[in-house]
PDB file of N, CA, C and O in Angstrom:
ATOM      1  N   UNK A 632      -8.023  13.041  -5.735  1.00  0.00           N
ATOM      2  CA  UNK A 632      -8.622  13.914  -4.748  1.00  0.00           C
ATOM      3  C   UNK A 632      -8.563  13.242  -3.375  1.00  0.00           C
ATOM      4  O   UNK A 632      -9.146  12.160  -3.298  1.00  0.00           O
ATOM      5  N   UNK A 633      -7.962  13.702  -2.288  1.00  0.00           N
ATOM      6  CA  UNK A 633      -7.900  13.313  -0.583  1.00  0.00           C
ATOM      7  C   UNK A 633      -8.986  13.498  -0.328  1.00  0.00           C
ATOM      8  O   UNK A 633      -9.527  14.601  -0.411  1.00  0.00           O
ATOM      9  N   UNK A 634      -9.726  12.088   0.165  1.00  0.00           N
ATOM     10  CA  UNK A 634     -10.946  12.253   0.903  1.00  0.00           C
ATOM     11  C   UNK A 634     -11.453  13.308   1.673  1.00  0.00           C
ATOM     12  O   UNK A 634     -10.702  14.279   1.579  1.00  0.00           O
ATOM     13  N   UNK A 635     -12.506  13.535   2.460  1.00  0.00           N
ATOM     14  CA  UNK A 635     -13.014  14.486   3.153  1.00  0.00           C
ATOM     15  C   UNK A 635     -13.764  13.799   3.949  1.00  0.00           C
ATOM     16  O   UNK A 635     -14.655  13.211   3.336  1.00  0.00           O
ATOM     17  N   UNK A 636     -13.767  13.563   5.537  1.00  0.00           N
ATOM     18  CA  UNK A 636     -14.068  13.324   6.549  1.00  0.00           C
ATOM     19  C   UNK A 636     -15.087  14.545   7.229  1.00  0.00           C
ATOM     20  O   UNK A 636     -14.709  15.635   7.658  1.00  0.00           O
ATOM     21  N   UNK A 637     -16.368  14.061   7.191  1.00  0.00           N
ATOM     22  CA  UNK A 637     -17.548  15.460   7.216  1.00  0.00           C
ATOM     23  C   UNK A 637     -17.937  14.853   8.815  1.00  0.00           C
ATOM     24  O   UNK A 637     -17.694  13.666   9.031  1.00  0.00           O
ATOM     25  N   UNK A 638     -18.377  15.467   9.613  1.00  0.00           N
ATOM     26  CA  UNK A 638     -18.552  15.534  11.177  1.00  0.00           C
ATOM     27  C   UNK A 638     -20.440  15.330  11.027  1.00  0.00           C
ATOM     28  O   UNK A 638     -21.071  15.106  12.060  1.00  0.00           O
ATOM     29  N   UNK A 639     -20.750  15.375  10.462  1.00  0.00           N
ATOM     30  CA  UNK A 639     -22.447  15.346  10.448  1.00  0.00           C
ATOM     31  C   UNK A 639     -22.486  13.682  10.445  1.00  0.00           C
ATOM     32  O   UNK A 639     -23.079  12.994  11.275  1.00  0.00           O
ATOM     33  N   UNK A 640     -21.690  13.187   9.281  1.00  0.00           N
ATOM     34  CA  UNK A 640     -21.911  11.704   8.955  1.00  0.00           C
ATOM     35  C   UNK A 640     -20.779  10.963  10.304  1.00  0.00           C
ATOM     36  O   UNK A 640     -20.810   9.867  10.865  1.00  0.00           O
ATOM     37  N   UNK A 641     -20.197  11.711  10.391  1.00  0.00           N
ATOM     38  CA  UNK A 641     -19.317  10.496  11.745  1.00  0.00           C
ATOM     39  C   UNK A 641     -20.296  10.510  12.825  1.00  0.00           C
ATOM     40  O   UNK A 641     -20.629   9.517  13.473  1.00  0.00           O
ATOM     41  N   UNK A 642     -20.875  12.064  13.027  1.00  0.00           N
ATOM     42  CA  UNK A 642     -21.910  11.895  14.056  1.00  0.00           C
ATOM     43  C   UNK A 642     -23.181  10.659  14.078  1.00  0.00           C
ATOM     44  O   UNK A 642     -23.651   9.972  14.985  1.00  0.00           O
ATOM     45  N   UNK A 643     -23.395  10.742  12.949  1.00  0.00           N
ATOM     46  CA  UNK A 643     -24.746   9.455  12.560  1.00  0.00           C
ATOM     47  C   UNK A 643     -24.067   8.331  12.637  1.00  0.00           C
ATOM     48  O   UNK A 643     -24.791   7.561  13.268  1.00  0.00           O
ATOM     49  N   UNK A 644     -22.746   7.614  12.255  1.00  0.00           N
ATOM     50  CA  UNK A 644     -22.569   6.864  12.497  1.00  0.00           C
ATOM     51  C   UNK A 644     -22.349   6.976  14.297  1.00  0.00           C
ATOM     52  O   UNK A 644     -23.366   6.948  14.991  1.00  0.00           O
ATOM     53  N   UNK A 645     -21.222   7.080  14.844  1.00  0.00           N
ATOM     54  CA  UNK A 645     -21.474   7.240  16.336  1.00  0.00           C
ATOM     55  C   UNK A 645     -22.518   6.858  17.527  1.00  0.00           C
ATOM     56  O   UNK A 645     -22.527   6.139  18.526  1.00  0.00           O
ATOM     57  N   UNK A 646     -23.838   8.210  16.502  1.00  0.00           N
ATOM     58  CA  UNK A 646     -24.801   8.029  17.124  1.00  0.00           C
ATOM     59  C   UNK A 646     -25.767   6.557  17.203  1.00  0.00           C
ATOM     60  O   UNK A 646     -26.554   6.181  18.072  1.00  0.00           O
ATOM     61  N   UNK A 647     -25.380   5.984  16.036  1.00  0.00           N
ATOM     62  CA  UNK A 647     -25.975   5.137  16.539  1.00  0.00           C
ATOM     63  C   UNK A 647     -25.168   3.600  16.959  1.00  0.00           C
ATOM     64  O   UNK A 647     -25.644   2.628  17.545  1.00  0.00           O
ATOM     65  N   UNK A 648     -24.104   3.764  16.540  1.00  0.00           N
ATOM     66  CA  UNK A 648     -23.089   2.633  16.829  1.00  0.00           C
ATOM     67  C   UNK A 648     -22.706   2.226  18.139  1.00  0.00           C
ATOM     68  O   UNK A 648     -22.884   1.113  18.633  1.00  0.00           O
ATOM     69  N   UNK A 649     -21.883   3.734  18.935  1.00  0.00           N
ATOM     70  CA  UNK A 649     -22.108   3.606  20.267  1.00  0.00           C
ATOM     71  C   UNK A 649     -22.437   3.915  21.245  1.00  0.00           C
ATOM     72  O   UNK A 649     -22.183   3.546  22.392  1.00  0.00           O
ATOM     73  N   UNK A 650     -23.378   5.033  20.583  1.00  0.00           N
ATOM     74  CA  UNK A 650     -24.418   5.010  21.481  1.00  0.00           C
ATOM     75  C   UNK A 650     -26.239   4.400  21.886  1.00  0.00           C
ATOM     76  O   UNK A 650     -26.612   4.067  23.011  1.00  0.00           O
ATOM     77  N   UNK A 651     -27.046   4.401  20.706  1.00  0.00           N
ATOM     78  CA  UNK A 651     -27.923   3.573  21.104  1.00  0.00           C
ATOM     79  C   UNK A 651     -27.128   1.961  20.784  1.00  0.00           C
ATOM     80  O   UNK A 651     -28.096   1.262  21.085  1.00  0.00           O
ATOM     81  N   UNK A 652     -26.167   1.073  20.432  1.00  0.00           N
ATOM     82  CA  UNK A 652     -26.254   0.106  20.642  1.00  0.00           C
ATOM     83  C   UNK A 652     -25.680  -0.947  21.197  1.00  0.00           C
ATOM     84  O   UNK A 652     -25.830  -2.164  21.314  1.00  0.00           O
ATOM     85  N   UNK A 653     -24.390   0.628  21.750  1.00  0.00           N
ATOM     86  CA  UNK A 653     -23.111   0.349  23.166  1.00  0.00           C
ATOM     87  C   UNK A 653     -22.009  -0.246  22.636  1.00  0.00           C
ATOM     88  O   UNK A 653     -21.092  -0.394  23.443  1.00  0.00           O
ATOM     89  N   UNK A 654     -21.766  -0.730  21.254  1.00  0.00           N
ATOM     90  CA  UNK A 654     -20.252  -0.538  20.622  1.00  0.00           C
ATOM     91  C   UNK A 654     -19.743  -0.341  20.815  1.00  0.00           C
ATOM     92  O   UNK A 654     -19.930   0.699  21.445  1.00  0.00           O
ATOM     93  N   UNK A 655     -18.278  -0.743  20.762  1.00  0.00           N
ATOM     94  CA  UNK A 655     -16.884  -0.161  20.635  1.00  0.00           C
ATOM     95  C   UNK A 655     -16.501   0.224  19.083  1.00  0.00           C
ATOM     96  O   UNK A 655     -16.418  -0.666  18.237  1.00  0.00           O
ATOM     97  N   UNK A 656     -16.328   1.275  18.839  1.00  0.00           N
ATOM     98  CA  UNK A 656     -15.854   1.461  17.655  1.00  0.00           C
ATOM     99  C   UNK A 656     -14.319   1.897  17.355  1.00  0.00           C
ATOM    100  O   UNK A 656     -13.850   2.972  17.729  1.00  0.00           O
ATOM    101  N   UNK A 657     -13.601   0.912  16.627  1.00  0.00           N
ATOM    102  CA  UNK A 657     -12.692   2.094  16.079  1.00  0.00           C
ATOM    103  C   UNK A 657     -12.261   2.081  14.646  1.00  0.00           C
ATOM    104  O   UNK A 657     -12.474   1.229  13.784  1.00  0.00           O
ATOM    105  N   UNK A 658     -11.702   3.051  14.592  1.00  0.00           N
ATOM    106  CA  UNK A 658     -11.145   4.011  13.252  1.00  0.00           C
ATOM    107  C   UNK A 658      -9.846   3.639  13.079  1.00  0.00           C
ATOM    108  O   UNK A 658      -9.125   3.791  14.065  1.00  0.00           O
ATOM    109  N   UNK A 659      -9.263   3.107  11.904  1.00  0.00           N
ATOM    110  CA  UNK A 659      -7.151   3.285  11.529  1.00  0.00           C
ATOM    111  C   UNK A 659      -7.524   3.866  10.462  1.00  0.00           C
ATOM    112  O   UNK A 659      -8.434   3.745   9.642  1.00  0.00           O
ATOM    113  N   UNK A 660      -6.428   4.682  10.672  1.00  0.00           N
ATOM    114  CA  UNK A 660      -6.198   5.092   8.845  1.00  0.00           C
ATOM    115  C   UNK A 660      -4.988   4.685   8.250  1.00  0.00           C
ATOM    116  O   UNK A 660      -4.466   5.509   7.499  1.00  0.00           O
ATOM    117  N   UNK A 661      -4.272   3.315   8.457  1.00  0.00           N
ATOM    118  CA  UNK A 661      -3.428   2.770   8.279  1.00  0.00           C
ATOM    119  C   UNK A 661      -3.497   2.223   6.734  1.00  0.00           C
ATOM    120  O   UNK A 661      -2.500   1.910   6.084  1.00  0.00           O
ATOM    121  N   UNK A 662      -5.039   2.156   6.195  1.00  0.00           N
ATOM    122  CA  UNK A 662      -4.941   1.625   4.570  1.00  0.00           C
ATOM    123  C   UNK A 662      -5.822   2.999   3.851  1.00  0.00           C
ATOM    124  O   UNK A 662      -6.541   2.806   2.870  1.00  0.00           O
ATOM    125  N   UNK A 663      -5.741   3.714   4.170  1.00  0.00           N
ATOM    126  CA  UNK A 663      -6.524   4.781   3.547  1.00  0.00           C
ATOM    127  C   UNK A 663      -5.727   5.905   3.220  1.00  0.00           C
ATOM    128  O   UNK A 663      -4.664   6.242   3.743  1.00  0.00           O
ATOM    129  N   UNK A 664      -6.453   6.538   2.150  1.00  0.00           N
ATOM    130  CA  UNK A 664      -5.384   8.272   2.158  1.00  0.00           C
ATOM    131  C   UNK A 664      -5.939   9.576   3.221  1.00  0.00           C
ATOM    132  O   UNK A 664      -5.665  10.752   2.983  1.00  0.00           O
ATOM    133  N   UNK A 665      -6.820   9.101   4.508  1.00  0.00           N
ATOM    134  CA  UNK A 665      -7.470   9.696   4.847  1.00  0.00           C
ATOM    135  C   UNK A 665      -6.772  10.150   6.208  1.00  0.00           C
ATOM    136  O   UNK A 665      -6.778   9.188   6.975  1.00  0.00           O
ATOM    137  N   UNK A 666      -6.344  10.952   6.618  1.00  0.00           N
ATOM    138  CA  UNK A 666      -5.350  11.519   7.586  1.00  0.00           C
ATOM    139  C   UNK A 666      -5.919  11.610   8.940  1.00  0.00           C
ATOM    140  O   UNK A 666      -5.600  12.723   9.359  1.00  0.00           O
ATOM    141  N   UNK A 667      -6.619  10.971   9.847  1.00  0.00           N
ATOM    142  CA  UNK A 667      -6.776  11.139  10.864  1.00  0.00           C
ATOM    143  C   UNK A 667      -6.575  12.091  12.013  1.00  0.00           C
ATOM    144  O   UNK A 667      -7.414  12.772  12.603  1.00  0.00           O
ATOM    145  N   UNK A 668      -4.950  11.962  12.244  1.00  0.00           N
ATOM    146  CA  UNK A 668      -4.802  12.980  12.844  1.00  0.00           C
ATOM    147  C   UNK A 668      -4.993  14.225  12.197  1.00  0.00           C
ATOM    148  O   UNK A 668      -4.326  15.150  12.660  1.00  0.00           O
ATOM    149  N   UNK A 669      -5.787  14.495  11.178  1.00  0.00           N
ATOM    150  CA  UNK A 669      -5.535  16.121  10.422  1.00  0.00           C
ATOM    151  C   UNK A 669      -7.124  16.399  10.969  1.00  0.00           C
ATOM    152  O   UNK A 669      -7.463  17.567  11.163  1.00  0.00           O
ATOM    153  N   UNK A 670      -8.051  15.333  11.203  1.00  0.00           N
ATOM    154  CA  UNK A 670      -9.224  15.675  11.427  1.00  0.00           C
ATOM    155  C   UNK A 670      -9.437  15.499  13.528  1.00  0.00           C
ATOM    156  O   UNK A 670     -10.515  15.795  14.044  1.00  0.00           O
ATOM    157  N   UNK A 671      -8.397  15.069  14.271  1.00  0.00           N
ATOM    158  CA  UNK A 671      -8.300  15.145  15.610  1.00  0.00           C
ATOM    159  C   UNK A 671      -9.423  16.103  16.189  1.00  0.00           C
ATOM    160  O   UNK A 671     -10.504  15.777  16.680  1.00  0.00           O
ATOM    161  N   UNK A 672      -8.916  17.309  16.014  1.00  0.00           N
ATOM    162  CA  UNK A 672     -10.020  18.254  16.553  1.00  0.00           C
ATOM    163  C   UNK A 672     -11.596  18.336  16.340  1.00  0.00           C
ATOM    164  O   UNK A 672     -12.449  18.793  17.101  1.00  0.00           O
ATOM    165  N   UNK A 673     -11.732  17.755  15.070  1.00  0.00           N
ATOM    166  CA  UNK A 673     -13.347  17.473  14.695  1.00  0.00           C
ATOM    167  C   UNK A 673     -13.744  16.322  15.448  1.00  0.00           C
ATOM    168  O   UNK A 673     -14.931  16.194  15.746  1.00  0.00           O
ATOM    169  N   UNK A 674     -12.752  15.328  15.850  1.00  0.00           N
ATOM    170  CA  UNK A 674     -13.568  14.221  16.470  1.00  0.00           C
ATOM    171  C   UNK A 674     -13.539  14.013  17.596  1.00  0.00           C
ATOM    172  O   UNK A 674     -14.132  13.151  18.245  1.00  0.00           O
ATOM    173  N   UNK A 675     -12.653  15.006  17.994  1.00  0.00           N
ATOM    174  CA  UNK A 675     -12.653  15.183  19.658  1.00  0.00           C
ATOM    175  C   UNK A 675     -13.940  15.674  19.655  1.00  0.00           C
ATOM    176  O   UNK A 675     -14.949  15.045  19.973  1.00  0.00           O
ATOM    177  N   UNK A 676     -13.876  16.751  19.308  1.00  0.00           N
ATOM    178  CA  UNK A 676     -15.219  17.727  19.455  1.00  0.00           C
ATOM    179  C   UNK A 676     -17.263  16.853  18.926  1.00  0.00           C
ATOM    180  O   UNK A 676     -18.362  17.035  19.450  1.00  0.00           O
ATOM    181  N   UNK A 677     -16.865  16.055  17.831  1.00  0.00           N
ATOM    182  CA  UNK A 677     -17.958  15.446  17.996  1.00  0.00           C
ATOM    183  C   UNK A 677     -18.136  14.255  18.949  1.00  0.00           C
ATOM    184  O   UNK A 677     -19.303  14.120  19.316  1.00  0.00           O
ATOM    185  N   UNK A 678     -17.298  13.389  19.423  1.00  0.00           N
ATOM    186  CA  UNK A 678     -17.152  13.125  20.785  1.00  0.00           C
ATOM    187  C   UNK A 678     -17.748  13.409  21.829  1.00  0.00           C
ATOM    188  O   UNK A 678     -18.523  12.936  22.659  1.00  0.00           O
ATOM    189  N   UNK A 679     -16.987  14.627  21.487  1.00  0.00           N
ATOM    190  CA  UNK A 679     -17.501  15.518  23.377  1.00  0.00           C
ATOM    191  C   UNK A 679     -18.936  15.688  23.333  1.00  0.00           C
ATOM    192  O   UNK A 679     -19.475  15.579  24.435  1.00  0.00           O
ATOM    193  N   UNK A 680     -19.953  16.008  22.026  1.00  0.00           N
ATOM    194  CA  UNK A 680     -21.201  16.435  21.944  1.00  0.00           C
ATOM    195  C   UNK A 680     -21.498  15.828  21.928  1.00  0.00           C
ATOM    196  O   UNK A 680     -22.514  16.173  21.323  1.00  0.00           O
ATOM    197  N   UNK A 681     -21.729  13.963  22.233  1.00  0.00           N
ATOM    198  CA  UNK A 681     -22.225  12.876  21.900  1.00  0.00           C
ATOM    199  C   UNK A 681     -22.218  12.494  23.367  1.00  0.00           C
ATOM    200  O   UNK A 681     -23.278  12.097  23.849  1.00  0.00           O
ATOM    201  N   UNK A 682     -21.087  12.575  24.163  1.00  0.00           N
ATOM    202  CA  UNK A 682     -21.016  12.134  25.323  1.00  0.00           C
ATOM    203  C   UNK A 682     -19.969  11.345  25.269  1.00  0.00           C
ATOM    204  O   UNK A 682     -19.809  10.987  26.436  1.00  0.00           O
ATOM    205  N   UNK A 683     -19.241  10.907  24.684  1.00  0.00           N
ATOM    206  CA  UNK A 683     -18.565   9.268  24.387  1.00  0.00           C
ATOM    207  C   UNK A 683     -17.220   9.529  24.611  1.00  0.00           C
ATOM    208  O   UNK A 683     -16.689  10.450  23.990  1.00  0.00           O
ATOM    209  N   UNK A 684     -16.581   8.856  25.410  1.00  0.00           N
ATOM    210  CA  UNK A 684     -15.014   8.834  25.448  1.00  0.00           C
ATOM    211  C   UNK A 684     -14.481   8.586  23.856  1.00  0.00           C
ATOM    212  O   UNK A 684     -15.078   8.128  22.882  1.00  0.00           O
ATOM    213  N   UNK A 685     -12.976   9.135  24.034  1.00  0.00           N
ATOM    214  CA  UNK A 685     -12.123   8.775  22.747  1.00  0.00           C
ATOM    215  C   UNK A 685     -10.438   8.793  23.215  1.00  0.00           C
ATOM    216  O   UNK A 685      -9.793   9.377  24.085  1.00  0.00           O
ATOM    217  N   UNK A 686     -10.056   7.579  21.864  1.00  0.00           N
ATOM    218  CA  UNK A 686      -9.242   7.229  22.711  1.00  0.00           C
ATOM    219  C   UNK A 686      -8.192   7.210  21.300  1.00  0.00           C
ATOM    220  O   UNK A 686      -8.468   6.339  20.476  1.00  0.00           O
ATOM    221  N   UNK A 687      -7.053   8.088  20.996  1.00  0.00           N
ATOM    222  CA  UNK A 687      -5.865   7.663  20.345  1.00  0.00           C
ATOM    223  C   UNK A 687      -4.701   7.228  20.389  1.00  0.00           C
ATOM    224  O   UNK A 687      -3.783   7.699  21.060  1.00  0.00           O
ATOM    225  N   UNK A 688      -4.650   5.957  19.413  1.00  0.00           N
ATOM    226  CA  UNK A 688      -3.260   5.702  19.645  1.00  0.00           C
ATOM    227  C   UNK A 688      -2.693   5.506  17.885  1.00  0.00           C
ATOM    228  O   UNK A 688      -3.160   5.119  16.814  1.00  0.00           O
ATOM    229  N   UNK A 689      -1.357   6.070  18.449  1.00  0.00           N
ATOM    230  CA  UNK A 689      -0.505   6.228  16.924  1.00  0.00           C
ATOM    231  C   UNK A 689       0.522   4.900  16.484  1.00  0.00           C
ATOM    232  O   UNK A 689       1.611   4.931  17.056  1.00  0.00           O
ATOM    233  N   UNK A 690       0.374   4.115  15.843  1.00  0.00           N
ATOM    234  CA  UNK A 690       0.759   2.886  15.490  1.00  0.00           C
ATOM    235  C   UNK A 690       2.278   3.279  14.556  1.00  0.00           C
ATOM    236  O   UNK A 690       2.656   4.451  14.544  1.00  0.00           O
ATOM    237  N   UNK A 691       2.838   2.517  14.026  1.00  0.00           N
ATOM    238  CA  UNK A 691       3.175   2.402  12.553  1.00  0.00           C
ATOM    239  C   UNK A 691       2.755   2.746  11.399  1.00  0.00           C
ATOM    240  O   UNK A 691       3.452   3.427  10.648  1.00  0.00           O
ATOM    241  N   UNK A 692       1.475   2.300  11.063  1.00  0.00           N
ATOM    242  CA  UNK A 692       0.682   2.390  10.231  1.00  0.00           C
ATOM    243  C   UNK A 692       0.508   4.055   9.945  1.00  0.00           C
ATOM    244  O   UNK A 692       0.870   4.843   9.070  1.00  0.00           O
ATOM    245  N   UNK A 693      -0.205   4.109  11.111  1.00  0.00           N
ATOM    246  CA  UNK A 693      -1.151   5.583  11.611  1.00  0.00           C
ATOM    247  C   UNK A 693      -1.657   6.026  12.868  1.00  0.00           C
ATOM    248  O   UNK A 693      -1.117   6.265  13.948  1.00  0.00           O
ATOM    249  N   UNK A 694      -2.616   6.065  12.530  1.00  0.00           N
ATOM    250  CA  UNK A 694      -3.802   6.557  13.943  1.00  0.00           C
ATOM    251  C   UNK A 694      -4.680   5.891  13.813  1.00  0.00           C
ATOM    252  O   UNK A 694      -5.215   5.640  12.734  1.00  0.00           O
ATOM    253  N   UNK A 695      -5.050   5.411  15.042  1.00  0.00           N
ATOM    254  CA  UNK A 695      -6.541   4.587  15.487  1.00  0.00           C
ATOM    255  C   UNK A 695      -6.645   5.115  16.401  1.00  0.00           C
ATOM    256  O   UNK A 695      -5.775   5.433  17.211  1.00  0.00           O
ATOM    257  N   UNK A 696      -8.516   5.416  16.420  1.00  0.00           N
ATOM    258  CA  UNK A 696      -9.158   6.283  17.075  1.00  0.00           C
ATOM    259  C   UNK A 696     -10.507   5.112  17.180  1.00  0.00           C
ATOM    260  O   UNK A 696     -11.155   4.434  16.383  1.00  0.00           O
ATOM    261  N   UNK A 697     -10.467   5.392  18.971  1.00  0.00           N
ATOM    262  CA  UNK A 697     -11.324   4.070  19.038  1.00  0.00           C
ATOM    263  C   UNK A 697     -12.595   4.847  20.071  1.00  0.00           C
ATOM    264  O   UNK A 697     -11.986   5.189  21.085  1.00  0.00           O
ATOM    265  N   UNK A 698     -13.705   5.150  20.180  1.00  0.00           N
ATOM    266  CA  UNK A 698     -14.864   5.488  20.724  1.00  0.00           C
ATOM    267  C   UNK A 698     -15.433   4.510  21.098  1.00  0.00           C
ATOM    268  O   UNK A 698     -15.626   3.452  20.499  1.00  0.00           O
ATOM    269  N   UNK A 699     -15.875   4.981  22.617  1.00  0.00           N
ATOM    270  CA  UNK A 699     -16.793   4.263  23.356  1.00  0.00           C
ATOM    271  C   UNK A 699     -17.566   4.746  24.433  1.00  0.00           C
ATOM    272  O   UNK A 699     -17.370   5.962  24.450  1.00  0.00           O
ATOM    273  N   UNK A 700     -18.651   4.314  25.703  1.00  0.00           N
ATOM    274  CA  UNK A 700     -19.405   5.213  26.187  1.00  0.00           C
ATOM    275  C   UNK A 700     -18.092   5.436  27.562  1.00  0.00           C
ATOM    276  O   UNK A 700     -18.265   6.269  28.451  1.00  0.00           O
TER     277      UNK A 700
END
């Protein structure tokens, strides 16, 4: 079964990663079966409702998606 990437739980993480504690976070999906770019639009969009820049870049691997304020 391909994972499922749910927008409630990226939000909780986010919320508190970089925003109350000013983190840089990022995301590859370079060892995972978890498709990143298939979920783009969900994390733009929880992003945008958070306040937080986002930033992709497409490797070899995959996608890394790196959030910050």
């Amino acid at each position: 079964m391909k994972p499922i990437m749910y927008s409630h739980r990226l939000k909780s993480v986010l919320q508190h990663t970089v925003r109350e504690l000013g983190l840089t976070l990022v995301l590859d999906d370079g060892r995972t079966d978890l498709d990143l770019a298939e979920n783009e639009p969900m994390i733009r969009e929880t992003a945008q409702l958070l306040g937080l820049q986002v930033h992709f870049e497409r490797n070899e691997a995959g996608l890394s998606v790196t959030f910050y304020k």
